[in-house]
GROMACS .gro file of C-alpha atoms in nm:
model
   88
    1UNK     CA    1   0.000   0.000   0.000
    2UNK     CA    2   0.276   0.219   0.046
    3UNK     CA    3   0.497   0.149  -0.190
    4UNK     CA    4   0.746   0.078   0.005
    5UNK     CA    5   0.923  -0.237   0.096
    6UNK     CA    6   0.984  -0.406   0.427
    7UNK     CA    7   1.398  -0.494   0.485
    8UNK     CA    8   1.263  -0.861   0.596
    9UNK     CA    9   1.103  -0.900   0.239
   10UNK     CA   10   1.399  -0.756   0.050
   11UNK     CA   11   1.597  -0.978   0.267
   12UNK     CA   12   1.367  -1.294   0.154
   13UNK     CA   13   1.383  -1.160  -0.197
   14UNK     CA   14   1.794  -1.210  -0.205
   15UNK     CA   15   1.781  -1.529  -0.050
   16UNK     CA   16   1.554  -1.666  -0.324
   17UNK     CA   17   1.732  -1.547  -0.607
   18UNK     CA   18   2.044  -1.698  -0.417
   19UNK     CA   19   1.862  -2.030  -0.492
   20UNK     CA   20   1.813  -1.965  -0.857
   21UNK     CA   21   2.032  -1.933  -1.205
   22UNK     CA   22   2.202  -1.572  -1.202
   23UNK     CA   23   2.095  -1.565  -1.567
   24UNK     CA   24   1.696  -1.615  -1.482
   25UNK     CA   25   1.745  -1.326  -1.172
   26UNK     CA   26   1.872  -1.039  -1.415
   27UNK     CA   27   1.595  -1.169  -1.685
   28UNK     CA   28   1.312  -1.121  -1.425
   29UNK     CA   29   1.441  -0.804  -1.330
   30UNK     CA   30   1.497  -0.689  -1.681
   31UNK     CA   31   1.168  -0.801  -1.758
   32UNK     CA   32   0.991  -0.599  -1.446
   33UNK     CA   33   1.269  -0.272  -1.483
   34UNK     CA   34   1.206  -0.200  -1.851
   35UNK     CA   35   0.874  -0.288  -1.888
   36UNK     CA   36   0.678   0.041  -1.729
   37UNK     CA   37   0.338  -0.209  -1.748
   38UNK     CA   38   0.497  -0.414  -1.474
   39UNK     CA   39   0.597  -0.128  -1.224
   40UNK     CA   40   0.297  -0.130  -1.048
   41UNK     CA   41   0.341  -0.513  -0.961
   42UNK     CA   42   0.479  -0.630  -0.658
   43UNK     CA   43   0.781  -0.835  -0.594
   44UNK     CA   44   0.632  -1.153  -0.582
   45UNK     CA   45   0.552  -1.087  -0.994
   46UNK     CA   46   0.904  -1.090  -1.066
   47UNK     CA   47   0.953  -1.368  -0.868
   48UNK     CA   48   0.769  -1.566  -1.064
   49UNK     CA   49   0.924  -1.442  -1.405
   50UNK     CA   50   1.285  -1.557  -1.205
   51UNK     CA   51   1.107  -1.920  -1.117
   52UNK     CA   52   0.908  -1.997  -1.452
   53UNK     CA   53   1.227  -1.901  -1.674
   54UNK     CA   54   1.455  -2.165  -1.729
   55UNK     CA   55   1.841  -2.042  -1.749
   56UNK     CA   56   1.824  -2.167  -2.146
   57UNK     CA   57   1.548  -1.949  -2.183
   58UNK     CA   58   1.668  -1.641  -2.017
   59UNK     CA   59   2.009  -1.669  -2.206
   60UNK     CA   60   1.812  -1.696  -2.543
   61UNK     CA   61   1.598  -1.410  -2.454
   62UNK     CA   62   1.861  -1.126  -2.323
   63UNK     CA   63   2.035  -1.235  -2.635
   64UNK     CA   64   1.757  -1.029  -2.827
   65UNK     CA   65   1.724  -0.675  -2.832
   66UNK     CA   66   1.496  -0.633  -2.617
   67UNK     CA   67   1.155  -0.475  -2.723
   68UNK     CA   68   1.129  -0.074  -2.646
   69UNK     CA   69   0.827   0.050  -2.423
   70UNK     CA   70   0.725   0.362  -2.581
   71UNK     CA   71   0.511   0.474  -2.298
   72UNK     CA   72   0.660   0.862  -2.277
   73UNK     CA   73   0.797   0.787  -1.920
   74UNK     CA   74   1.089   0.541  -1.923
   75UNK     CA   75   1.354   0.739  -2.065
   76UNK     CA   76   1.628   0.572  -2.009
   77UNK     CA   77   1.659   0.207  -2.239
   78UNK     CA   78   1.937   0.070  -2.069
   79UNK     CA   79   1.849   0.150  -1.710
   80UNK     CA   80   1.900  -0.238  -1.576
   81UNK     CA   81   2.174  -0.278  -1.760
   82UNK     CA   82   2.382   0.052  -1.624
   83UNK     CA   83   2.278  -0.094  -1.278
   84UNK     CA   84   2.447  -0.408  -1.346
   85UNK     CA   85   2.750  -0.298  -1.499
   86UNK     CA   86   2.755  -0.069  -1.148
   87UNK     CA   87   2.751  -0.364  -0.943
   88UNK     CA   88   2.417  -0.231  -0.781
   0.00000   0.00000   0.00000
């Protein structure tokens, strides 16, 4: 409700994606950063983009330019990626 998130669930959020393929993490993310339809979803969304991607998948898929949300708001395309290469 308020948009913000509790440390215990960002904490439980890490530890999952500690169980799962690096590759499938930075697709869900990619998936829920660039796509401005998916910001008002809630974590457990993207969790489910990390679990129901296979690593195969992911890798096949971030190998592909990725589609471009013309929505007027996201203005910059590479956000997740210039957080990555950041190490945040």
């Amino acid at each position: 409700m308020s948009s913000k998130i509790s440390p215990s669930v960002i904490l439980g959020m890490y530890q999952d994606w500690d169980k799962r393929p690096t590759i499938c993490v930075e697709y869900g993310l990619k998936i829920h950063t660039e796509n401005p339809a998916y910001h008002s979803k809630k974590e457990n969304y993207t969790s489910g983009i990390i679990r129901n991607t296979t690593a195969e998948e992911a890798a096949d898929k971030l190998s592909k330019p990725f589609p471009q949300f013309n929505t007027g708001t996201h203005k910059k395309q590479n956000s997740f990626l210039a957080l990555v290469e950041k190490g945040g």
